[in-house]
mmCIF file of C-alpha atoms in Angstrom:
data_model
loop_
_atom_site.group_PDB
_atom_site.id
_atom_site.type_symbol
_atom_site.label_atom_id
_atom_site.label_comp_id
_atom_site.label_asym_id
_atom_site.label_seq_id
_atom_site.Cartn_x
_atom_site.Cartn_y
_atom_site.Cartn_z
ATOM 1 C CA UNK W 1 49.127 17.231 27.709
ATOM 2 C CA UNK W 2 48.437 19.983 25.202
ATOM 3 C CA UNK W 3 48.605 23.748 24.844
ATOM 4 C CA UNK W 4 51.290 26.399 25.125
ATOM 5 C CA UNK W 5 53.705 26.411 28.061
ATOM 6 C CA UNK W 6 54.915 29.934 27.334
ATOM 7 C CA UNK W 7 53.538 32.029 24.481
ATOM 8 C CA UNK W 8 56.505 34.411 24.585
ATOM 9 C CA UNK W 9 58.828 31.616 23.477
ATOM 10 C CA UNK W 10 56.122 29.553 21.735
ATOM 11 C CA UNK W 11 57.013 26.458 23.754
ATOM 12 C CA UNK W 12 54.540 23.604 24.023
ATOM 13 C CA UNK W 13 53.446 21.751 27.139
ATOM 14 C CA UNK W 14 54.648 18.205 27.702
ATOM 15 C CA UNK W 15 54.406 15.610 30.461
ATOM 16 C CA UNK W 16 56.978 17.515 32.532
ATOM 17 C CA UNK W 17 55.160 20.867 32.521
ATOM 18 C CA UNK W 18 54.628 22.300 35.996
ATOM 19 C CA UNK W 19 51.225 23.907 36.540
ATOM 20 C CA UNK W 20 49.537 25.790 39.320
ATOM 21 C CA UNK W 21 46.678 23.425 40.152
ATOM 22 C CA UNK W 22 44.815 25.940 42.324
ATOM 23 C CA UNK W 23 41.637 24.424 43.826
ATOM 24 C CA UNK W 24 42.688 20.840 43.167
ATOM 25 C CA UNK W 25 44.675 21.609 46.324
ATOM 26 C CA UNK W 26 41.411 21.117 48.236
ATOM 27 C CA UNK W 27 41.549 17.395 47.479
ATOM 28 C CA UNK W 28 44.998 17.271 49.112
ATOM 29 C CA UNK W 29 43.798 19.214 52.146
ATOM 30 C CA UNK W 30 40.871 16.822 52.477
ATOM 31 C CA UNK W 31 43.216 13.838 52.275
ATOM 32 C CA UNK W 32 45.388 15.150 55.110
ATOM 33 C CA UNK W 33 42.265 15.730 57.202
ATOM 34 C CA UNK W 34 41.174 12.118 56.631
ATOM 35 C CA UNK W 35 44.657 10.943 57.614
ATOM 36 C CA UNK W 36 44.386 12.843 60.905
ATOM 37 C CA UNK W 37 40.948 11.320 61.481
ATOM 38 C CA UNK W 38 42.377 7.842 60.909
ATOM 39 C CA UNK W 39 45.166 8.619 63.387
ATOM 40 C CA UNK W 40 42.576 9.547 66.021
ATOM 41 C CA UNK W 41 43.791 13.138 66.181
ATOM 42 C CA UNK W 42 40.632 14.644 64.729
ATOM 43 C CA UNK W 43 36.977 13.837 64.145
ATOM 44 C CA UNK W 44 34.750 15.034 61.330
ATOM 45 C CA UNK W 45 32.259 16.027 64.029
ATOM 46 C CA UNK W 46 34.774 18.193 65.894
ATOM 47 C CA UNK W 47 33.553 21.752 66.214
ATOM 48 C CA UNK W 48 35.389 24.813 64.962
ATOM 49 C CA UNK W 49 35.121 26.188 68.496
ATOM 50 C CA UNK W 50 37.533 23.451 69.614
ATOM 51 C CA UNK W 51 40.275 25.263 67.706
ATOM 52 C CA UNK W 52 38.893 28.814 67.799
ATOM 53 C CA UNK W 53 36.807 29.197 70.977
ATOM 54 C CA UNK W 54 35.804 32.790 70.165
ATOM 55 C CA UNK W 55 34.661 32.037 66.595
ATOM 56 C CA UNK W 56 31.021 33.194 66.226
ATOM 57 C CA UNK W 57 28.727 30.152 66.145
ATOM 58 C CA UNK W 58 31.874 28.013 66.070
ATOM 59 C CA UNK W 59 30.106 25.389 68.164
ATOM 60 C CA UNK W 60 27.704 24.856 65.228
ATOM 61 C CA UNK W 61 30.394 24.473 62.547
ATOM 62 C CA UNK W 62 32.048 21.071 62.128
ATOM 63 C CA UNK W 63 35.084 19.827 60.223
ATOM 64 C CA UNK W 64 32.613 18.067 57.947
ATOM 65 C CA UNK W 65 30.887 21.373 57.174
ATOM 66 C CA UNK W 66 34.217 22.936 56.215
ATOM 67 C CA UNK W 67 35.160 20.018 53.954
ATOM 68 C CA UNK W 68 31.819 19.970 52.151
ATOM 69 C CA UNK W 69 31.286 23.742 51.758
ATOM 70 C CA UNK W 70 28.227 23.659 54.005
ATOM 71 C CA UNK W 71 29.523 25.855 56.859
ATOM 72 C CA UNK W 72 28.172 29.150 55.518
ATOM 73 C CA UNK W 73 31.413 31.017 56.232
ATOM 74 C CA UNK W 74 31.955 34.267 54.334
ATOM 75 C CA UNK W 75 34.011 33.809 51.164
ATOM 76 C CA UNK W 76 37.066 36.054 51.498
ATOM 77 C CA UNK W 77 37.620 36.226 47.720
ATOM 78 C CA UNK W 78 34.461 38.337 47.474
ATOM 79 C CA UNK W 79 36.504 41.124 49.039
ATOM 80 C CA UNK W 80 38.652 41.651 52.101
ATOM 81 C CA UNK W 81 40.833 44.230 53.802
ATOM 82 C CA UNK W 82 43.390 41.899 55.369
ATOM 83 C CA UNK W 83 46.858 43.514 55.576
ATOM 84 C CA UNK W 84 48.434 40.084 54.997
ATOM 85 C CA UNK W 85 47.435 36.442 54.737
ATOM 86 C CA UNK W 86 48.547 35.328 58.179
ATOM 87 C CA UNK W 87 46.341 33.272 60.478
ATOM 88 C CA UNK W 88 45.742 36.192 62.841
ATOM 89 C CA UNK W 89 44.697 38.550 60.040
ATOM 90 C CA UNK W 90 42.467 35.923 58.456
ATOM 91 C CA UNK W 91 40.704 35.009 61.693
ATOM 92 C CA UNK W 92 40.222 38.662 62.650
ATOM 93 C CA UNK W 93 38.644 39.393 59.289
ATOM 94 C CA UNK W 94 36.505 36.290 58.898
ATOM 95 C CA UNK W 95 35.066 36.407 62.419
ATOM 96 C CA UNK W 96 33.824 39.906 61.678
ATOM 97 C CA UNK W 97 31.608 38.651 58.867
ATOM 98 C CA UNK W 98 28.178 37.069 59.423
ATOM 99 C CA UNK W 99 27.537 33.555 58.173
ATOM 100 C CA UNK W 100 25.833 33.304 54.787
ATOM 101 C CA UNK W 101 23.523 30.616 56.191
ATOM 102 C CA UNK W 102 23.205 28.408 59.246
ATOM 103 C CA UNK W 103 25.813 25.614 59.142
ATOM 104 C CA UNK W 104 24.536 22.515 57.380
ATOM 105 C CA UNK W 105 21.480 24.181 55.835
ATOM 106 C CA UNK W 106 22.985 25.360 52.540
ATOM 107 C CA UNK W 107 25.947 25.103 50.201
ATOM 108 C CA UNK W 108 28.390 27.727 48.964
ATOM 109 C CA UNK W 109 31.864 27.114 47.589
ATOM 110 C CA UNK W 110 34.222 28.304 50.282
ATOM 111 C CA UNK W 111 37.933 28.954 49.972
ATOM 112 C CA UNK W 112 37.645 30.429 53.464
ATOM 113 C CA UNK W 113 36.568 27.072 54.870
ATOM 114 C CA UNK W 114 39.641 25.397 53.416
ATOM 115 C CA UNK W 115 41.880 28.113 54.823
ATOM 116 C CA UNK W 116 40.486 27.189 58.229
ATOM 117 C CA UNK W 117 41.182 23.502 57.546
ATOM 118 C CA UNK W 118 44.782 24.414 56.684
ATOM 119 C CA UNK W 119 45.213 26.223 59.997
ATOM 120 C CA UNK W 120 43.614 23.318 61.852
ATOM 121 C CA UNK W 121 46.090 20.926 60.204
ATOM 122 C CA UNK W 122 48.887 23.167 61.467
ATOM 123 C CA UNK W 123 47.501 23.162 65.000
ATOM 124 C CA UNK W 124 47.174 19.375 65.117
ATOM 125 C CA UNK W 125 50.455 18.436 63.427
ATOM 126 C CA UNK W 126 52.598 21.211 64.873
ATOM 127 C CA UNK W 127 54.016 21.913 61.430
ATOM 128 C CA UNK W 128 53.284 24.261 58.577
ATOM 129 C CA UNK W 129 50.472 23.185 56.279
ATOM 130 C CA UNK W 130 52.879 22.896 53.375
ATOM 131 C CA UNK W 131 55.230 20.652 55.360
ATOM 132 C CA UNK W 132 52.309 18.450 56.424
ATOM 133 C CA UNK W 133 51.268 17.917 52.803
ATOM 134 C CA UNK W 134 54.848 17.076 51.876
ATOM 135 C CA UNK W 135 55.212 14.620 54.757
ATOM 136 C CA UNK W 136 51.855 12.878 54.428
ATOM 137 C CA UNK W 137 51.331 12.925 50.643
ATOM 138 C CA UNK W 138 54.189 14.166 48.451
ATOM 139 C CA UNK W 139 56.980 12.161 50.075
ATOM 140 C CA UNK W 140 55.291 8.741 50.430
ATOM 141 C CA UNK W 141 53.916 8.968 46.879
ATOM 142 C CA UNK W 142 57.215 10.284 45.447
ATOM 143 C CA UNK W 143 55.550 13.386 44.052
ATOM 144 C CA UNK W 144 58.920 14.966 43.416
ATOM 145 C CA UNK W 145 57.723 17.700 41.079
ATOM 146 C CA UNK W 146 55.030 19.184 43.327
ATOM 147 C CA UNK W 147 55.258 21.993 45.830
ATOM 148 C CA UNK W 148 54.167 25.465 46.857
ATOM 149 C CA UNK W 149 55.144 29.100 46.180
ATOM 150 C CA UNK W 150 54.831 28.858 42.403
ATOM 151 C CA UNK W 151 55.748 32.523 42.002
ATOM 152 C CA UNK W 152 59.293 31.982 43.224
ATOM 153 C CA UNK W 153 59.753 28.638 41.473
ATOM 154 C CA UNK W 154 62.654 28.709 39.039
ATOM 155 C CA UNK W 155 62.442 25.709 36.745
ATOM 156 C CA UNK W 156 62.693 25.136 32.997
ATOM 157 C CA UNK W 157 59.341 23.276 33.025
ATOM 158 C CA UNK W 158 57.384 26.042 34.762
ATOM 159 C CA UNK W 159 54.329 27.075 32.754
ATOM 160 C CA UNK W 160 52.747 30.466 32.218
ATOM 161 C CA UNK W 161 49.000 30.637 32.741
ATOM 162 C CA UNK W 162 46.872 33.053 30.745
ATOM 163 C CA UNK W 163 43.772 34.996 31.713
ATOM 164 C CA UNK W 164 43.389 36.025 28.057
ATOM 165 C CA UNK W 165 44.686 34.023 25.124
ATOM 166 C CA UNK W 166 43.729 35.013 21.591
ATOM 167 C CA UNK W 167 45.601 35.283 18.314
ATOM 168 C CA UNK W 168 46.046 39.009 18.836
ATOM 169 C CA UNK W 169 46.360 39.375 22.588
ATOM 170 C CA UNK W 170 47.695 37.325 25.447
ATOM 171 C CA UNK W 171 47.490 38.338 29.091
ATOM 172 C CA UNK W 172 49.312 36.321 31.714
ATOM 173 C CA UNK W 173 47.357 35.363 34.812
ATOM 174 C CA UNK W 174 48.146 36.747 38.246
ATOM 175 C CA UNK W 175 50.714 34.707 40.150
ATOM 176 C CA UNK W 176 50.105 35.115 43.860
ATOM 177 C CA UNK W 177 52.662 35.735 46.559
ATOM 178 C CA UNK W 178 53.165 32.940 49.074
ATOM 179 C CA UNK W 179 51.051 31.592 50.745
ATOM 180 C CA UNK W 180 48.745 32.471 47.851
ATOM 181 C CA UNK W 181 45.434 30.605 48.150
ATOM 182 C CA UNK W 182 47.009 28.470 50.919
ATOM 183 C CA UNK W 183 45.151 25.229 51.732
ATOM 184 C CA UNK W 184 42.450 26.164 49.219
ATOM 185 C CA UNK W 185 44.698 26.403 46.170
ATOM 186 C CA UNK W 186 48.463 26.858 46.564
ATOM 187 C CA UNK W 187 49.884 23.617 45.151
ATOM 188 C CA UNK W 188 51.753 23.289 41.868
ATOM 189 C CA UNK W 189 52.228 19.912 40.204
ATOM 190 C CA UNK W 190 52.608 17.921 36.993
ATOM 191 C CA UNK W 191 50.278 15.440 35.297
ATOM 192 C CA UNK W 192 52.633 12.646 36.329
ATOM 193 C CA UNK W 193 52.564 13.638 39.996
ATOM 194 C CA UNK W 194 48.784 14.015 39.943
ATOM 195 C CA UNK W 195 48.551 10.505 38.523
ATOM 196 C CA UNK W 196 50.674 9.307 41.461
ATOM 197 C CA UNK W 197 48.207 11.003 43.815
ATOM 198 C CA UNK W 198 45.283 9.324 42.062
ATOM 199 C CA UNK W 199 46.988 5.929 42.137
ATOM 200 C CA UNK W 200 47.901 6.312 45.799
ATOM 201 C CA UNK W 201 44.280 7.017 46.648
ATOM 202 C CA UNK W 202 42.919 4.161 44.555
ATOM 203 C CA UNK W 203 45.348 1.693 46.143
ATOM 204 C CA UNK W 204 44.566 3.048 49.655
ATOM 205 C CA UNK W 205 48.228 3.876 50.153
ATOM 206 C CA UNK W 206 47.632 7.133 52.023
ATOM 207 C CA UNK W 207 44.065 6.778 53.329
ATOM 208 C CA UNK W 208 41.891 3.750 53.936
ATOM 209 C CA UNK W 209 39.118 2.518 51.685
ATOM 210 C CA UNK W 210 36.388 3.684 54.068
ATOM 211 C CA UNK W 211 37.837 7.187 54.137
ATOM 212 C CA UNK W 212 38.087 7.366 50.362
ATOM 213 C CA UNK W 213 34.528 6.112 49.978
ATOM 214 C CA UNK W 214 33.307 8.890 52.264
ATOM 215 C CA UNK W 215 35.426 11.496 50.478
ATOM 216 C CA UNK W 216 33.788 10.434 47.213
ATOM 217 C CA UNK W 217 30.249 10.725 48.624
ATOM 218 C CA UNK W 218 28.254 13.768 47.521
ATOM 219 C CA UNK W 219 26.744 15.782 50.369
ATOM 220 C CA UNK W 220 25.191 18.801 48.662
ATOM 221 C CA UNK W 221 25.381 20.265 45.155
ATOM 222 C CA UNK W 222 27.322 17.238 43.851
ATOM 223 C CA UNK W 223 30.223 18.003 46.192
ATOM 224 C CA UNK W 224 31.737 15.469 48.551
ATOM 225 C CA UNK W 225 34.628 15.942 50.971
ATOM 226 C CA UNK W 226 37.088 17.846 48.821
ATOM 227 C CA UNK W 227 35.867 16.290 45.571
ATOM 228 C CA UNK W 228 33.305 17.080 42.866
ATOM 229 C CA UNK W 229 31.074 14.062 42.293
ATOM 230 C CA UNK W 230 29.436 13.371 38.939
ATOM 231 C CA UNK W 231 28.562 10.524 36.605
ATOM 232 C CA UNK W 232 29.073 9.435 33.011
ATOM 233 C CA UNK W 233 27.236 6.582 31.324
ATOM 234 C CA UNK W 234 26.194 5.185 34.678
ATOM 235 C CA UNK W 235 29.672 5.338 36.209
ATOM 236 C CA UNK W 236 30.748 7.613 39.043
ATOM 237 C CA UNK W 237 33.128 10.390 38.037
ATOM 238 C CA UNK W 238 35.222 12.034 40.748
ATOM 239 C CA UNK W 239 37.218 15.161 39.980
ATOM 240 C CA UNK W 240 38.186 18.668 40.975
ATOM 241 C CA UNK W 241 38.855 21.747 38.921
ATOM 242 C CA UNK W 242 41.201 24.622 39.604
ATOM 243 C CA UNK W 243 41.927 28.012 38.125
ATOM 244 C CA UNK W 244 42.356 31.735 38.672
ATOM 245 C CA UNK W 245 41.895 34.878 36.649
#
């Protein structure tokens, strides 16, 4: 771990630093989806219309499309007029936007698709998305330093992110109100907790080998099911990035 935890106090990061991990959250959302599939509560071929019957062309959009960014759903971060980030406001807004392409025919990174996956997790589990992630991932893997609502977190190891960081000027990044980027990017964590997540996946503690193999399979544009797929010196590299301005 390297870099500055807080430039105001000139404190350095260490292994206990708590970061907003933003879009790495998508890998957690994907993992919960695979858990629900393994439990027989969901199928990757289930249609969006099963959960939102009035969603335009919802019978052509599958869970798999949402996971792999191939649904063509409008990306809400391009601009929106939602009064809040509730499910009702999100669905009202997103259903009023045309698809960018027919589901399955293209690829476009979609936070909106992962918002929908978060709401679907809530519908299936009967609990808040955040509670589902805690129950199915954080708790069994003892990820005791991970959570949500970074803005209201009060902890000595909390980091400050910077949109601008030069010798002469430093501008702190925006910290979003809860639910923030929701199932697309709301988790905070530490390097130690993320290593526990990685180890849990590699040991098939939270999802089975077949599920992990599928999650790590590129579909389009080197993206799998919640993971970026690459290679280095002939070996597969699986990762995800995360950030905000």
